[in-house]
CSV table of C-alpha atoms in Angstrom, one decimal:
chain,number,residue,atom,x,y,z
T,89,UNK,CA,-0.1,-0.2,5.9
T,90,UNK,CA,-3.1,-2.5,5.1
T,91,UNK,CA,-6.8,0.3,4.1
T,92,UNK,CA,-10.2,-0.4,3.3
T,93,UNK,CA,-11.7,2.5,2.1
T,94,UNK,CA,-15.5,2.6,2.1
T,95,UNK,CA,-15.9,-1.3,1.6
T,96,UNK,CA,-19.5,-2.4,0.5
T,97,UNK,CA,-20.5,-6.1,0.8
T,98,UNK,CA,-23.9,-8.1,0.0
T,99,UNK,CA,-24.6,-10.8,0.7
T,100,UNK,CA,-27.7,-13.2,-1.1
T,101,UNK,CA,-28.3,-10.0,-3.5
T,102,UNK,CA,-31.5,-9.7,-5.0
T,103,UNK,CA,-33.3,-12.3,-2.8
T,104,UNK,CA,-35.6,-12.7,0.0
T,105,UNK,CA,-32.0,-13.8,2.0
T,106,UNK,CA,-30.3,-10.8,0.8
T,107,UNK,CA,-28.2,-9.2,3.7
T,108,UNK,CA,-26.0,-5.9,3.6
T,109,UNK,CA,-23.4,-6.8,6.0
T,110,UNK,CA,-20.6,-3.6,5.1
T,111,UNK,CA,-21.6,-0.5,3.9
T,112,UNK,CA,-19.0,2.2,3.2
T,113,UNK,CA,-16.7,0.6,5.8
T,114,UNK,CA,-13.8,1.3,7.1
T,115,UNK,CA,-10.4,0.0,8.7
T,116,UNK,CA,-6.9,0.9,8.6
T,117,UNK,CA,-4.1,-1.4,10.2
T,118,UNK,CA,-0.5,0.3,10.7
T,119,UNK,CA,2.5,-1.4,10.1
T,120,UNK,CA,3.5,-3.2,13.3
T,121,UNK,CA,0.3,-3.1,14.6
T,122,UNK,CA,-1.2,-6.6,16.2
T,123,UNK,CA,-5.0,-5.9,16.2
T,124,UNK,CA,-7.3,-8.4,18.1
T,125,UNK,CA,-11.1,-8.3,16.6
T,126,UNK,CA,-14.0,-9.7,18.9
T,127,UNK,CA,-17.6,-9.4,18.1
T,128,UNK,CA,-20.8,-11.9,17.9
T,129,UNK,CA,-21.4,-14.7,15.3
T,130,UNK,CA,-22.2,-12.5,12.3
T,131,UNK,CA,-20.6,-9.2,13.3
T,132,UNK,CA,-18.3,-9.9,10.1
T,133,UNK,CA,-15.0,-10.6,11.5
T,134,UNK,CA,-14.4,-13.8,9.6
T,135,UNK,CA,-16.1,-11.7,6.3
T,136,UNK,CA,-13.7,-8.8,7.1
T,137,UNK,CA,-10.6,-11.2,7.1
T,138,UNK,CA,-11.7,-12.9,3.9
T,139,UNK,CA,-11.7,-9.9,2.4
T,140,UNK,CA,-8.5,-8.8,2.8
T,141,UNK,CA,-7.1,-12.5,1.6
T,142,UNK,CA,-9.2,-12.0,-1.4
T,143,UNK,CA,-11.2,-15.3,-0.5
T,144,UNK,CA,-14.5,-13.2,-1.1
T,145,UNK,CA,-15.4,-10.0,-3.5
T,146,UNK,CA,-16.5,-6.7,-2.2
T,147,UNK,CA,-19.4,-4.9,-4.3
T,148,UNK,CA,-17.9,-1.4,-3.4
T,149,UNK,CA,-15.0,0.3,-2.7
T,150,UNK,CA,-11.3,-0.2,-2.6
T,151,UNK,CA,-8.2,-2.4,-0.5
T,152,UNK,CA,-5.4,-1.3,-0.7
T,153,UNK,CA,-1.7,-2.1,0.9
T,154,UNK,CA,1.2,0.7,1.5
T,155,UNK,CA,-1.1,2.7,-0.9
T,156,UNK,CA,-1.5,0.3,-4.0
T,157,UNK,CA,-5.0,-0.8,-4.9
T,158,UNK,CA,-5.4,-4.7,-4.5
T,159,UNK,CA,-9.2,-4.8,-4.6
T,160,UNK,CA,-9.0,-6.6,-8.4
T,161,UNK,CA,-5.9,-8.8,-7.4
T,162,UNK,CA,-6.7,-12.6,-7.1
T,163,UNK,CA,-6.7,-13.9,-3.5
T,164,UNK,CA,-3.4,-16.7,-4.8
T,165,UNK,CA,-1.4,-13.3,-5.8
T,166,UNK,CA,-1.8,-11.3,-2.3
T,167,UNK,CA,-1.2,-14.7,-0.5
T,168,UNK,CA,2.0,-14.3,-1.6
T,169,UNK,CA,2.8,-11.6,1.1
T,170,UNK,CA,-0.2,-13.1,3.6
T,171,UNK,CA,0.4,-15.7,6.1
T,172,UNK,CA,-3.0,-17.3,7.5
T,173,UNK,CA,-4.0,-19.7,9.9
T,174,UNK,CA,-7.4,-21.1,10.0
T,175,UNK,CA,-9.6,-22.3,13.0
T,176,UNK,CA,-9.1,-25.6,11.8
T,177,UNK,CA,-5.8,-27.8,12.2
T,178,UNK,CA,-6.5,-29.5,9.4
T,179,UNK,CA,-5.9,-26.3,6.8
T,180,UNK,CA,-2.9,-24.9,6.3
T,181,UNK,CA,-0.9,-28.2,5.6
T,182,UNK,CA,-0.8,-30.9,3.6
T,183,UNK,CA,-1.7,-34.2,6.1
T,184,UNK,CA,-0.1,-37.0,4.0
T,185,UNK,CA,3.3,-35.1,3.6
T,186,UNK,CA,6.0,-35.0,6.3
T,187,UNK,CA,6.8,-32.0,8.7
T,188,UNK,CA,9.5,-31.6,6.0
T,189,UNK,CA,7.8,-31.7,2.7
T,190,UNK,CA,5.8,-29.7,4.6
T,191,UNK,CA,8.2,-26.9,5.5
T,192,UNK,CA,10.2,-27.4,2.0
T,193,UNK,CA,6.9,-26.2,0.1
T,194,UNK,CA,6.4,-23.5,2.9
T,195,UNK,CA,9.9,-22.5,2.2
T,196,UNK,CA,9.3,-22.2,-1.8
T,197,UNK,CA,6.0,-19.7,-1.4
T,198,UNK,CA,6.8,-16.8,-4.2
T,199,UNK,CA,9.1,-18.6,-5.6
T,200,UNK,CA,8.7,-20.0,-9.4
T,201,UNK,CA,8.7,-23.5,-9.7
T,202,UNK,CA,11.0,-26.2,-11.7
T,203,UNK,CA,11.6,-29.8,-12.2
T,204,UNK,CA,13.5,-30.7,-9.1
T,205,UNK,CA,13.5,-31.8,-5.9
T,206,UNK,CA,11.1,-30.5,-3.5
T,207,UNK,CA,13.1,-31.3,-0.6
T,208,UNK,CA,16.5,-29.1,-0.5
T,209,UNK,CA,18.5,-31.1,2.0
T,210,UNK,CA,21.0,-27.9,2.9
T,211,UNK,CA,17.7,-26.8,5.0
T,212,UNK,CA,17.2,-29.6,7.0
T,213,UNK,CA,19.3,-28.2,9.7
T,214,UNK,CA,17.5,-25.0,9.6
T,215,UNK,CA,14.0,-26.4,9.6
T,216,UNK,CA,15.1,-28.2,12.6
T,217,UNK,CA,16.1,-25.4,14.3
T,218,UNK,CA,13.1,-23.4,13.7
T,219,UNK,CA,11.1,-26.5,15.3
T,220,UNK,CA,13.2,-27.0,18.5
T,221,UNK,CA,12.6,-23.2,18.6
T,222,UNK,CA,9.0,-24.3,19.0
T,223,UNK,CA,9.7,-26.5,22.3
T,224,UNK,CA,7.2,-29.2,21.2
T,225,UNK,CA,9.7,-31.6,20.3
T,226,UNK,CA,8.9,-31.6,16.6
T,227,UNK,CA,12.6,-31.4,15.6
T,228,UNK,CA,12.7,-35.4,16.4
T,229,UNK,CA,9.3,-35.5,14.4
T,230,UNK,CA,10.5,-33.9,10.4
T,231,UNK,CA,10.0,-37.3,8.6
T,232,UNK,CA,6.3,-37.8,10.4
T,233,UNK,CA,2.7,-37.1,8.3
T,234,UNK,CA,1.0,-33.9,9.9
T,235,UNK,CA,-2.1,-35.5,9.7
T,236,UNK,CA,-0.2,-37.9,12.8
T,237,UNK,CA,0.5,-35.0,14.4
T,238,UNK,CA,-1.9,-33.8,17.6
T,239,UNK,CA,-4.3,-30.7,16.4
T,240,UNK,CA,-1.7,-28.6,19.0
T,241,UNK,CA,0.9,-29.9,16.8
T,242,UNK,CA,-0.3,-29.0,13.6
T,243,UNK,CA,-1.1,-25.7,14.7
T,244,UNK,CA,2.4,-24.8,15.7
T,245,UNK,CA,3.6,-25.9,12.0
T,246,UNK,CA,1.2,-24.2,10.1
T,247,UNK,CA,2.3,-20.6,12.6
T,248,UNK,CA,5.6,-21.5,11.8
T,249,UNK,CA,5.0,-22.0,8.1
T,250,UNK,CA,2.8,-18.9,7.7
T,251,UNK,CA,5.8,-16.9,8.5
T,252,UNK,CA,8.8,-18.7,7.3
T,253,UNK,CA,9.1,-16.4,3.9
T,254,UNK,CA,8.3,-12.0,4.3
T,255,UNK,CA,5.0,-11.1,4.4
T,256,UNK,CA,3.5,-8.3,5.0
T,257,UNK,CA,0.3,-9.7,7.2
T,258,UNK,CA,-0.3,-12.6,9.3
T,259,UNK,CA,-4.0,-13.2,9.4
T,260,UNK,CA,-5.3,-15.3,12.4
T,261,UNK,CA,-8.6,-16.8,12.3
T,262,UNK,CA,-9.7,-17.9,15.2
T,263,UNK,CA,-6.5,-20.0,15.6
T,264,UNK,CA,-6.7,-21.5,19.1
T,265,UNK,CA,-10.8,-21.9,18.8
T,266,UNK,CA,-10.3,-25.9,18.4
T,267,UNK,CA,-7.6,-26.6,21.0
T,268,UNK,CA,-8.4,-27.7,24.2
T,269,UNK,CA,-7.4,-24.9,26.9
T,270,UNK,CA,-3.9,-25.8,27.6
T,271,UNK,CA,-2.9,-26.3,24.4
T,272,UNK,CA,-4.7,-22.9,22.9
T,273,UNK,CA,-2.5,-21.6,25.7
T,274,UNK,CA,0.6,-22.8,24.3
T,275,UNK,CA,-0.4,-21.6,20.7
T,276,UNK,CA,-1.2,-18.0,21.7
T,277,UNK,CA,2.3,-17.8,23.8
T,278,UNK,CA,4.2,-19.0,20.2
T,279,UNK,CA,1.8,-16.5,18.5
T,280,UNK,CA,3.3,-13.7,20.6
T,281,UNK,CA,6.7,-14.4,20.7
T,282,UNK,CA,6.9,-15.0,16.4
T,283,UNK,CA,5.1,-12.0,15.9
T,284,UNK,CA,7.1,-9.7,18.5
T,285,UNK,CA,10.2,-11.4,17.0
T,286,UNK,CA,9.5,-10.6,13.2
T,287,UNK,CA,7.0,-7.6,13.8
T,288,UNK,CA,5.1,-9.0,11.5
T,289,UNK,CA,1.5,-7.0,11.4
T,290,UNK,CA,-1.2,-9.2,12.1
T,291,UNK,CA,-4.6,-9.0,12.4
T,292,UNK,CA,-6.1,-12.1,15.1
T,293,UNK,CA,-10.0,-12.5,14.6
T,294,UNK,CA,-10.9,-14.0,18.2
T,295,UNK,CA,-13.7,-15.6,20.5
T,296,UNK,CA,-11.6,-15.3,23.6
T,297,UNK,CA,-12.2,-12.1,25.6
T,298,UNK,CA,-8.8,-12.7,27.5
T,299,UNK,CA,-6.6,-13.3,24.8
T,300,UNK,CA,-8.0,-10.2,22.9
T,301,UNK,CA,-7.4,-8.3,26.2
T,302,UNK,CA,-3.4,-9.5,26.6
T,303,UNK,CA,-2.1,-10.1,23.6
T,304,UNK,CA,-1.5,-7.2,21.0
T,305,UNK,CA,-1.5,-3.6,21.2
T,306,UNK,CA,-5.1,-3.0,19.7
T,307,UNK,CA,-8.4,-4.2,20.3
T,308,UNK,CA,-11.0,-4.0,17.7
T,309,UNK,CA,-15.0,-5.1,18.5
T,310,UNK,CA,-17.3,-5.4,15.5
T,311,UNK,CA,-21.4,-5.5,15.3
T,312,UNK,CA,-23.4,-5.8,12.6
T,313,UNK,CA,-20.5,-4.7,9.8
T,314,UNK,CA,-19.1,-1.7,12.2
T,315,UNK,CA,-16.8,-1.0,14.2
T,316,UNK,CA,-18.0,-0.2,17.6
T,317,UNK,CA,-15.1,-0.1,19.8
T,318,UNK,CA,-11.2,0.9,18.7
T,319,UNK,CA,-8.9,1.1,21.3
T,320,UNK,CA,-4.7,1.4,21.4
T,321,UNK,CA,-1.8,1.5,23.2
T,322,UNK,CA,-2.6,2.4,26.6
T,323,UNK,CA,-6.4,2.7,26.3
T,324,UNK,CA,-6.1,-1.1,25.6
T,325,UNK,CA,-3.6,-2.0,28.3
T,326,UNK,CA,-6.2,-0.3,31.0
T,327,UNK,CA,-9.0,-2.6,29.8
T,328,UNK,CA,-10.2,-5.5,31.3
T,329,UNK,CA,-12.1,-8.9,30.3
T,330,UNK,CA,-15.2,-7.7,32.1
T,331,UNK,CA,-15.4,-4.5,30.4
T,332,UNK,CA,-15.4,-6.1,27.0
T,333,UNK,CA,-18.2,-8.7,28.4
T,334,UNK,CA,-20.2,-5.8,29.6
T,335,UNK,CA,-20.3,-4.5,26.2
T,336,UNK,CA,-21.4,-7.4,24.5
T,337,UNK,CA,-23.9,-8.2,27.1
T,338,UNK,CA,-25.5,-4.6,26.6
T,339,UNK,CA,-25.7,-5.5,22.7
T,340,UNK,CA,-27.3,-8.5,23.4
T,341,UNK,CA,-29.7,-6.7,25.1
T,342,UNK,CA,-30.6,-3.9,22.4
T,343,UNK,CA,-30.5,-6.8,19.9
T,344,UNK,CA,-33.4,-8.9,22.0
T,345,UNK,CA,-31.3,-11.8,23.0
């Protein structure tokens, strides 16, 4: 179980810039849980994520996973049980390595490393495997540079890397937002079926109303460092894309936009 307890976060402190985007804030994710976040630019989504990877500091109060405190711990230490995906194809993997040095490193996360090879061929078989799982044809593609690969591509290797070693949270950030349509489509669909199949928790940050709406089993919308809108289980599954549009457009409003 992934907490924030009372969570306080500046921003520009101590100048004419200086923004309070969290104050006293707080979220709780369950194990198992698959939460979908939506909100505006600057609701602090992408801030709540980095967060909990450790990426950024918090000025107040405390993180903490299956009750152990992890505010303090560096952000290379807790990726150790975090798998993340950023918006952009291009992070996650290394461009001028294979599919296979690729998934070799991907395969060593936690482990201590030695003077050997980085490529253990007894895994070859099992990396292909996990690719054809993929249906993208990648199996035929392991001695290939990512950075050759189609954004699409890429994007299905770094899911599949992110969750090839235990973790205890796969964070999504805005994973789809640089695909075209068809291809974001494909991405979400290998989203749901690795996380059902590991029950991995995981925590999606998203722009798309729709995806939010079907995929996971709670919907969290954010304004202005809160939380504004929580549902679950089968207050979720009764919700629909034009009820989540109708809330935004009613912020917008009260904002002046």
């Amino acid at each position: 179980m992934l907490t924030l307890n009372k969570i306080t976060k500046h921003y520009n402190p101590g100048s004419v810039n200086e923004l309070c985007l969290f104050d006293g804030f707080d979220f709780t994710v369950q194990d198992g849980e698959f939460v979908a976040i939506v909100g505006s630019n600057g609701s602090g989504k992408t801030s709540l994520l980095n967060i909990i990877c450790g990426s950024i500091d918090v000025d107040g109060g405390s993180i903490l996973v299956n009750g152990r405190d992890i505010t303090q711990k560096k952000d290379y230490l807790r990726h150790k049980n975090i798998g993340r995906v950023y918006q952009d194809p291009s992070k996650g993997t290394c461009p001028h390595m294979t599919i296979l040095e690729n998934m070799s490193l991907a395969d060593q996360k936690g482990r201590r490393y030695g003077l050997g090879r980085g490529v253990n061929k007894s895994r070859i078989g099992f990396y292909r495997e996990l690719l054809a799982e993929l249906g993208l044809g990648l199996e035929e593609k392991l001695h290939t540079q990512v950075g050759a690969l189609s954004g699409g591509q890429r994007q299905a290797v770094a899911l599949l890397m992110s969750t090839m070693t235990p973790i205890d949270f796969l964070i999504l950030d805005e994973h789809t937002a640089a695909l075209d349509p068809k291809t974001a489509e494909t991405i979400m669909e290998l989203t749901d079926r690795i996380v059902t199949e590991k029950g991995v928790t995981t925590v999606m940050v998203t722009h798309n109303l729709r995806y939010a709406i079907e995929y996971g089993n709670r919907l969290v919308m954010m304004h202005e460092g809160n939380i504004i809108l929580d549902a679950k289980g089968e207050e979720k599954e009764k919700m629909r894309t034009e009820e989540i549009m109708d809330i935004f457009n009613r912020i917008s409003v009260e904002c002046g936009n």
